PDB file of C-alpha atoms in Angstrom:
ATOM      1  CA  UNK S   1     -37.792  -4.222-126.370  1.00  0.00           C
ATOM      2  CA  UNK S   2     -39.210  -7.218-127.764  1.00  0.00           C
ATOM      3  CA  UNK S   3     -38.480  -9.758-125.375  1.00  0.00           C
ATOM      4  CA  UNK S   4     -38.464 -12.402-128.321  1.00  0.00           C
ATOM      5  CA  UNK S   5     -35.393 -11.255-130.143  1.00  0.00           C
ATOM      6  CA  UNK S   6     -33.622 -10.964-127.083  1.00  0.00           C
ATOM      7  CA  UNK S   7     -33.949 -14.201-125.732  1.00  0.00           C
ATOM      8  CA  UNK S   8     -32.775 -15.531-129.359  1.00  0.00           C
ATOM      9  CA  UNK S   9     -29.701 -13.348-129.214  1.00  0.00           C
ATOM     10  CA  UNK S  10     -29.066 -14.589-124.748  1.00  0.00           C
ATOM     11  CA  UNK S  11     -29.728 -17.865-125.962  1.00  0.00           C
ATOM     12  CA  UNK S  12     -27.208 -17.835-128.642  1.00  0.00           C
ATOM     13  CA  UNK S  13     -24.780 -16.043-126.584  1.00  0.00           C
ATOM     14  CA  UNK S  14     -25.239 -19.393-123.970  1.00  0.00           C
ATOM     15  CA  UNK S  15     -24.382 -21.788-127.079  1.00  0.00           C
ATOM     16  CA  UNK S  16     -21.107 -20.015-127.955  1.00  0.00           C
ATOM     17  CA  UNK S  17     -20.576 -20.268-123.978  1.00  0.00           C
ATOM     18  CA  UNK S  18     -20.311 -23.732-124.247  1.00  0.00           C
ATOM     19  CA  UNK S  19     -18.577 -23.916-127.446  1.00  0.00           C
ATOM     20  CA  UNK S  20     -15.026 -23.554-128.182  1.00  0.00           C
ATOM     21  CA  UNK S  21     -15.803 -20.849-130.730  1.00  0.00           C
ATOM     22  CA  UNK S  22     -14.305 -18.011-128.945  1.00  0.00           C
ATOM     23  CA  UNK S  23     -11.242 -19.276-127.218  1.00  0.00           C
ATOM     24  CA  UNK S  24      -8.437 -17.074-127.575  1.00  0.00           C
ATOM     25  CA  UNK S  25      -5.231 -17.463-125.793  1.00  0.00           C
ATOM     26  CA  UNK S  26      -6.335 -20.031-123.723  1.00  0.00           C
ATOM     27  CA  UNK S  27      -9.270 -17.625-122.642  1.00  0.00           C
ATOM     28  CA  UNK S  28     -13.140 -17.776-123.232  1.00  0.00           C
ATOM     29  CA  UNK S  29     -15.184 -14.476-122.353  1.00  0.00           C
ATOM     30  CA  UNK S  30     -18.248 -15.148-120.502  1.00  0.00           C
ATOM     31  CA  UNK S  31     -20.812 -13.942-123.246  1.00  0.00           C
ATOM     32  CA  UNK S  32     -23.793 -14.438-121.079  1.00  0.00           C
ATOM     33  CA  UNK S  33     -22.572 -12.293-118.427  1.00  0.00           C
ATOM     34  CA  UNK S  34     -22.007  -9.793-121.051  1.00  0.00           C
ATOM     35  CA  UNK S  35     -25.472 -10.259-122.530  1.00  0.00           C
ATOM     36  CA  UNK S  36     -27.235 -10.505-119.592  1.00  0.00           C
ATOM     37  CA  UNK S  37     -25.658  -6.990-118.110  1.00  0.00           C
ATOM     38  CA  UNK S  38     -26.665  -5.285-121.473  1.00  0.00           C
ATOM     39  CA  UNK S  39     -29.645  -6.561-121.852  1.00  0.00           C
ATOM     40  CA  UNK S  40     -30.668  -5.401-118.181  1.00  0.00           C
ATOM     41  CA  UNK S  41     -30.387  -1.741-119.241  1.00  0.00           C
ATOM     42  CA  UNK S  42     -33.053  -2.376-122.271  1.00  0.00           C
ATOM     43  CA  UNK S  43     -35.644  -4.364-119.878  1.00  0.00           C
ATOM     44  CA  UNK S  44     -38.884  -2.439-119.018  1.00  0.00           C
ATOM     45  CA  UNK S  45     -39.254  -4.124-115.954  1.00  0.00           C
ATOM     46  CA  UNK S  46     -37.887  -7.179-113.687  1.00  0.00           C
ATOM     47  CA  UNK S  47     -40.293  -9.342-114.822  1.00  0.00           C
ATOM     48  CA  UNK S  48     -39.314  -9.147-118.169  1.00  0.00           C
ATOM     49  CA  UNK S  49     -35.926  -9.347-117.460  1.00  0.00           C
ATOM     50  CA  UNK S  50     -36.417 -12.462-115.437  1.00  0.00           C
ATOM     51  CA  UNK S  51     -37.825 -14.208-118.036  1.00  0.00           C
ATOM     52  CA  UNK S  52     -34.972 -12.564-121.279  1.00  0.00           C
ATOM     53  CA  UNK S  53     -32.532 -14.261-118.532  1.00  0.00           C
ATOM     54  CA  UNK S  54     -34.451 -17.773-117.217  1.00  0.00           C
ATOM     55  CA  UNK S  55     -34.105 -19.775-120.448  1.00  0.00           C
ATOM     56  CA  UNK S  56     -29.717 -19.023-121.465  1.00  0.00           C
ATOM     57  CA  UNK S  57     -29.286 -19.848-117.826  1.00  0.00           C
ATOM     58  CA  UNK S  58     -31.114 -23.531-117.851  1.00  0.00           C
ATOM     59  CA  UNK S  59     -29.179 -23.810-121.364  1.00  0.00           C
ATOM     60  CA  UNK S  60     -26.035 -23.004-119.468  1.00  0.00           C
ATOM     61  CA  UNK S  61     -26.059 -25.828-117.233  1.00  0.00           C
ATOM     62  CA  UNK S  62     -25.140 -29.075-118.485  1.00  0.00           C
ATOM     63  CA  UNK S  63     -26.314 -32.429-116.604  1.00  0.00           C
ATOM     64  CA  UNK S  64     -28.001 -33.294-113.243  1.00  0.00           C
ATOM     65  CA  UNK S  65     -25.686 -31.973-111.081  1.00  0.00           C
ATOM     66  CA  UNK S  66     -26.130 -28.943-109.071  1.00  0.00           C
ATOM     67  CA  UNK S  67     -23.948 -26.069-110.527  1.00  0.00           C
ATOM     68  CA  UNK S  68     -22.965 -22.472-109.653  1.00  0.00           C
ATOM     69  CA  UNK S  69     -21.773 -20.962-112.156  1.00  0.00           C
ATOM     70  CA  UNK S  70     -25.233 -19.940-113.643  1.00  0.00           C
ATOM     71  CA  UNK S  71     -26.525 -18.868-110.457  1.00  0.00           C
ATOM     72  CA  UNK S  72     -23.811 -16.686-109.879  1.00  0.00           C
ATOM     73  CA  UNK S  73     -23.868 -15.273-113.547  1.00  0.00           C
ATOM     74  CA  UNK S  74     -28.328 -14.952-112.993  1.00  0.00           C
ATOM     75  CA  UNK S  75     -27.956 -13.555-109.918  1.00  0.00           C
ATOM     76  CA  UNK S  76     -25.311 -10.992-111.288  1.00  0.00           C
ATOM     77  CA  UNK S  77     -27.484  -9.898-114.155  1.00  0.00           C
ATOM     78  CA  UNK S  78     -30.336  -9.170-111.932  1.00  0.00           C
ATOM     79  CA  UNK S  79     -27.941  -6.999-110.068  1.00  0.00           C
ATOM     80  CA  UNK S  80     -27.128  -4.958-112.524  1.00  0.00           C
ATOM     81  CA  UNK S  81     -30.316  -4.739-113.844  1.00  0.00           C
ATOM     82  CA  UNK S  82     -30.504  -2.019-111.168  1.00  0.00           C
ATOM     83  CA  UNK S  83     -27.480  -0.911-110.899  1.00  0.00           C
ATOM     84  CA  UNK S  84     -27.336  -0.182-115.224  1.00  0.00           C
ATOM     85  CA  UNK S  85     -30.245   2.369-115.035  1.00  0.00           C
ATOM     86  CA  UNK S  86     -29.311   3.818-111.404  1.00  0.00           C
ATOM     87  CA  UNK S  87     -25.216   4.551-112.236  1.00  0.00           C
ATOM     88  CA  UNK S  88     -24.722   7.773-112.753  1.00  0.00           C
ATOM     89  CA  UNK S  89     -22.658   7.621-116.170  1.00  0.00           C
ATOM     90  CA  UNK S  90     -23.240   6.954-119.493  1.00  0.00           C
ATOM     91  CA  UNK S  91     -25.474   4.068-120.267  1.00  0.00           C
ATOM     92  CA  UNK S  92     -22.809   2.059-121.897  1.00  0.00           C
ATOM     93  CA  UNK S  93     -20.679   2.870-119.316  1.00  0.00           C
ATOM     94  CA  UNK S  94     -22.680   1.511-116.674  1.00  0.00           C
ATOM     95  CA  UNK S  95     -23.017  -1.449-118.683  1.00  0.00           C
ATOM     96  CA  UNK S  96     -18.975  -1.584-118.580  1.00  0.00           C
ATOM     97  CA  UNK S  97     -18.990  -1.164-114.616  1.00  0.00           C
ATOM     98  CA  UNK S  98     -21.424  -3.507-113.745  1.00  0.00           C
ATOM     99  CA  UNK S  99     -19.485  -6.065-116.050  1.00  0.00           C
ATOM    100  CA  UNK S 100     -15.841  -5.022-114.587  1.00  0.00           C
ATOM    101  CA  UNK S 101     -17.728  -5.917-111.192  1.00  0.00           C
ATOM    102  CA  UNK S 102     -19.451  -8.841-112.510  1.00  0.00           C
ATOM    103  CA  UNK S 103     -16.477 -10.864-113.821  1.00  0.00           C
ATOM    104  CA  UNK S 104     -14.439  -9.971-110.554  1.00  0.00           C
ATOM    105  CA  UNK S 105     -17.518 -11.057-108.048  1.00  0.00           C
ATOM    106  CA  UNK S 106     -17.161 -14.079-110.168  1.00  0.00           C
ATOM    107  CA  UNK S 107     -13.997 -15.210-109.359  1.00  0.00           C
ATOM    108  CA  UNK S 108     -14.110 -14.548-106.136  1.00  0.00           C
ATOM    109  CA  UNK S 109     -17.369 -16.386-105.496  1.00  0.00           C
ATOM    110  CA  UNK S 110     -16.485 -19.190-107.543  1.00  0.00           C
ATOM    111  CA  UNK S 111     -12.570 -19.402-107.534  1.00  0.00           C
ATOM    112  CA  UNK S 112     -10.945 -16.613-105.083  1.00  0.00           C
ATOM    113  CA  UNK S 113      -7.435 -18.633-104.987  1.00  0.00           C
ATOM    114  CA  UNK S 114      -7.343 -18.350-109.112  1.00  0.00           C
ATOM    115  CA  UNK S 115      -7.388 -14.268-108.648  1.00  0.00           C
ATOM    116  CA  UNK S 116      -4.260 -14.350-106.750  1.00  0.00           C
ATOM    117  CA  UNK S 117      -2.105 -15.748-109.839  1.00  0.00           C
ATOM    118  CA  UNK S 118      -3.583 -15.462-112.341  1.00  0.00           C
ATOM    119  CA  UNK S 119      -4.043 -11.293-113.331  1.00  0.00           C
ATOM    120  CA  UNK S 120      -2.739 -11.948-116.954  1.00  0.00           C
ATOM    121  CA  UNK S 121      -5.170 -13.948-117.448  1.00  0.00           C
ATOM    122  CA  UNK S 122      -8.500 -12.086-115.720  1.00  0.00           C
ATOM    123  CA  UNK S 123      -7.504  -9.126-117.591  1.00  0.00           C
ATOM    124  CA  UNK S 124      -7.929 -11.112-120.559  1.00  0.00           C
ATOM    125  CA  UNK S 125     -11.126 -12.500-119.674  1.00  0.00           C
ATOM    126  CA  UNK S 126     -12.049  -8.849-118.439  1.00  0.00           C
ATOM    127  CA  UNK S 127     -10.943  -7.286-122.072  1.00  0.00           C
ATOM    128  CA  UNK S 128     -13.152  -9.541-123.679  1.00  0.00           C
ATOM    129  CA  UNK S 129     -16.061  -9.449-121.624  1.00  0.00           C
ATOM    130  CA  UNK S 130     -15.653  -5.416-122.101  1.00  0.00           C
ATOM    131  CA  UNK S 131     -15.624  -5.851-126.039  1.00  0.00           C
ATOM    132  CA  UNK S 132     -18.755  -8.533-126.080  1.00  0.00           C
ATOM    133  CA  UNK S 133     -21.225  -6.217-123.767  1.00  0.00           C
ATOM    134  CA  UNK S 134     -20.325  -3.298-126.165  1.00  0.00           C
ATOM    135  CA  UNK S 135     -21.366  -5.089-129.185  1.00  0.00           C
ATOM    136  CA  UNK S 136     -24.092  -6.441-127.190  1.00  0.00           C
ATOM    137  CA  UNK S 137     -25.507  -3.542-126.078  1.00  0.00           C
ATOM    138  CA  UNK S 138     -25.322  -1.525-129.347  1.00  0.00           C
ATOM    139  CA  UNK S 139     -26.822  -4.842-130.674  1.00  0.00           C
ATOM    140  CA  UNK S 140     -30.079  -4.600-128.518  1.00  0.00           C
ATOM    141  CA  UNK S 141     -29.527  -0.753-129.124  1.00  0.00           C
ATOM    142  CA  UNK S 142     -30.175  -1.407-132.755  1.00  0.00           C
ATOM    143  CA  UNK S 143     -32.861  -3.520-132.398  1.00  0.00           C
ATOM    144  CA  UNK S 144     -34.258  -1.335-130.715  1.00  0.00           C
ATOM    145  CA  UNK S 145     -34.448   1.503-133.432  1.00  0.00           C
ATOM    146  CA  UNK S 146     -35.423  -0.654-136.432  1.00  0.00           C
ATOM    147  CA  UNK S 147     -38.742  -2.182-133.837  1.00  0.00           C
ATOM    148  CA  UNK S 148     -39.420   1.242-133.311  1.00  0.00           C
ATOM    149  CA  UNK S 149     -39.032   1.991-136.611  1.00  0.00           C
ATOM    150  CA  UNK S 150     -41.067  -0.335-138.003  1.00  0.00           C
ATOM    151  CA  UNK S 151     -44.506   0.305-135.609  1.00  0.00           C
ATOM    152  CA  UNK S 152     -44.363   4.321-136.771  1.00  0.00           C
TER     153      UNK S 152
END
């Protein structure tokens, strides 16, 4: 995959994270989760992946002050960078776990007490974060055919 096209489309993803382009309801998905998980099943190797995933994640934070939120969404994407090709199902599917997981181990890493009342809302978040890996992973998927495409 060429690692410049998908650090356009993580960094974009990371813009419209901090934008309020895509509230709905009251609820933003968490695009760079979603981008990150399917862009871990397209990586060659860690390496690669580590850099698709360093830039979005400096983008993500916003001032001087220590935050956790993008560690916890880095450090999630490099999880399921093994766990995408290592699942047993479907590659999209995998991608789909590892997000389900992803925006759960969130929540309860960042804010356990707002899993307790708020369900209505998590499944919202989770619905989304479902629909945006899909599209990005047939994204990448695409990009994927037309590069190799183009070099034959």
């Amino acid at each position: 995959m060429r690692v410049p096209a998908v650090i356009v489309i993580l960094l974009l993803a990371a813009f419209f994270q901090n934008s309020p382009a895509f509230f709905v309801l009251g609820v933003k998905p968490d695009l760079v989760l979603a981008a990150f998980i399917a862009a871990a099943f397209y990586a060659p190797n860690f390496l690669n992946y580590l850099l698709m995933i360093f830039l979005p994640v400096v983008f993500l934070k916003s001032g001087f002050v220590w935050q956790w939120e993008p560690v916890i969404v880095a450090v999630s994407g490099m999880l399921a960078f093994y766990l995408t090709k290592r699942l047993p199902w479907h590659p999209l599917v995998n991608v789909l776990v590892c997000v389900t997981a992803a925006t759960v181990l969130f929540y309860v890493f960042f804010d356990n007490l707002f899993l307790v009342g708020n369900w209505a809302i998590l499944g919202l978040e989770l619905a989304y974060n479902l629909i945006f890996a899909a599209l990005f992973f047939y994204t990448f998927q695409v990009c994927l055919k037309t590069n190799s495409m183009l070099r034959t």
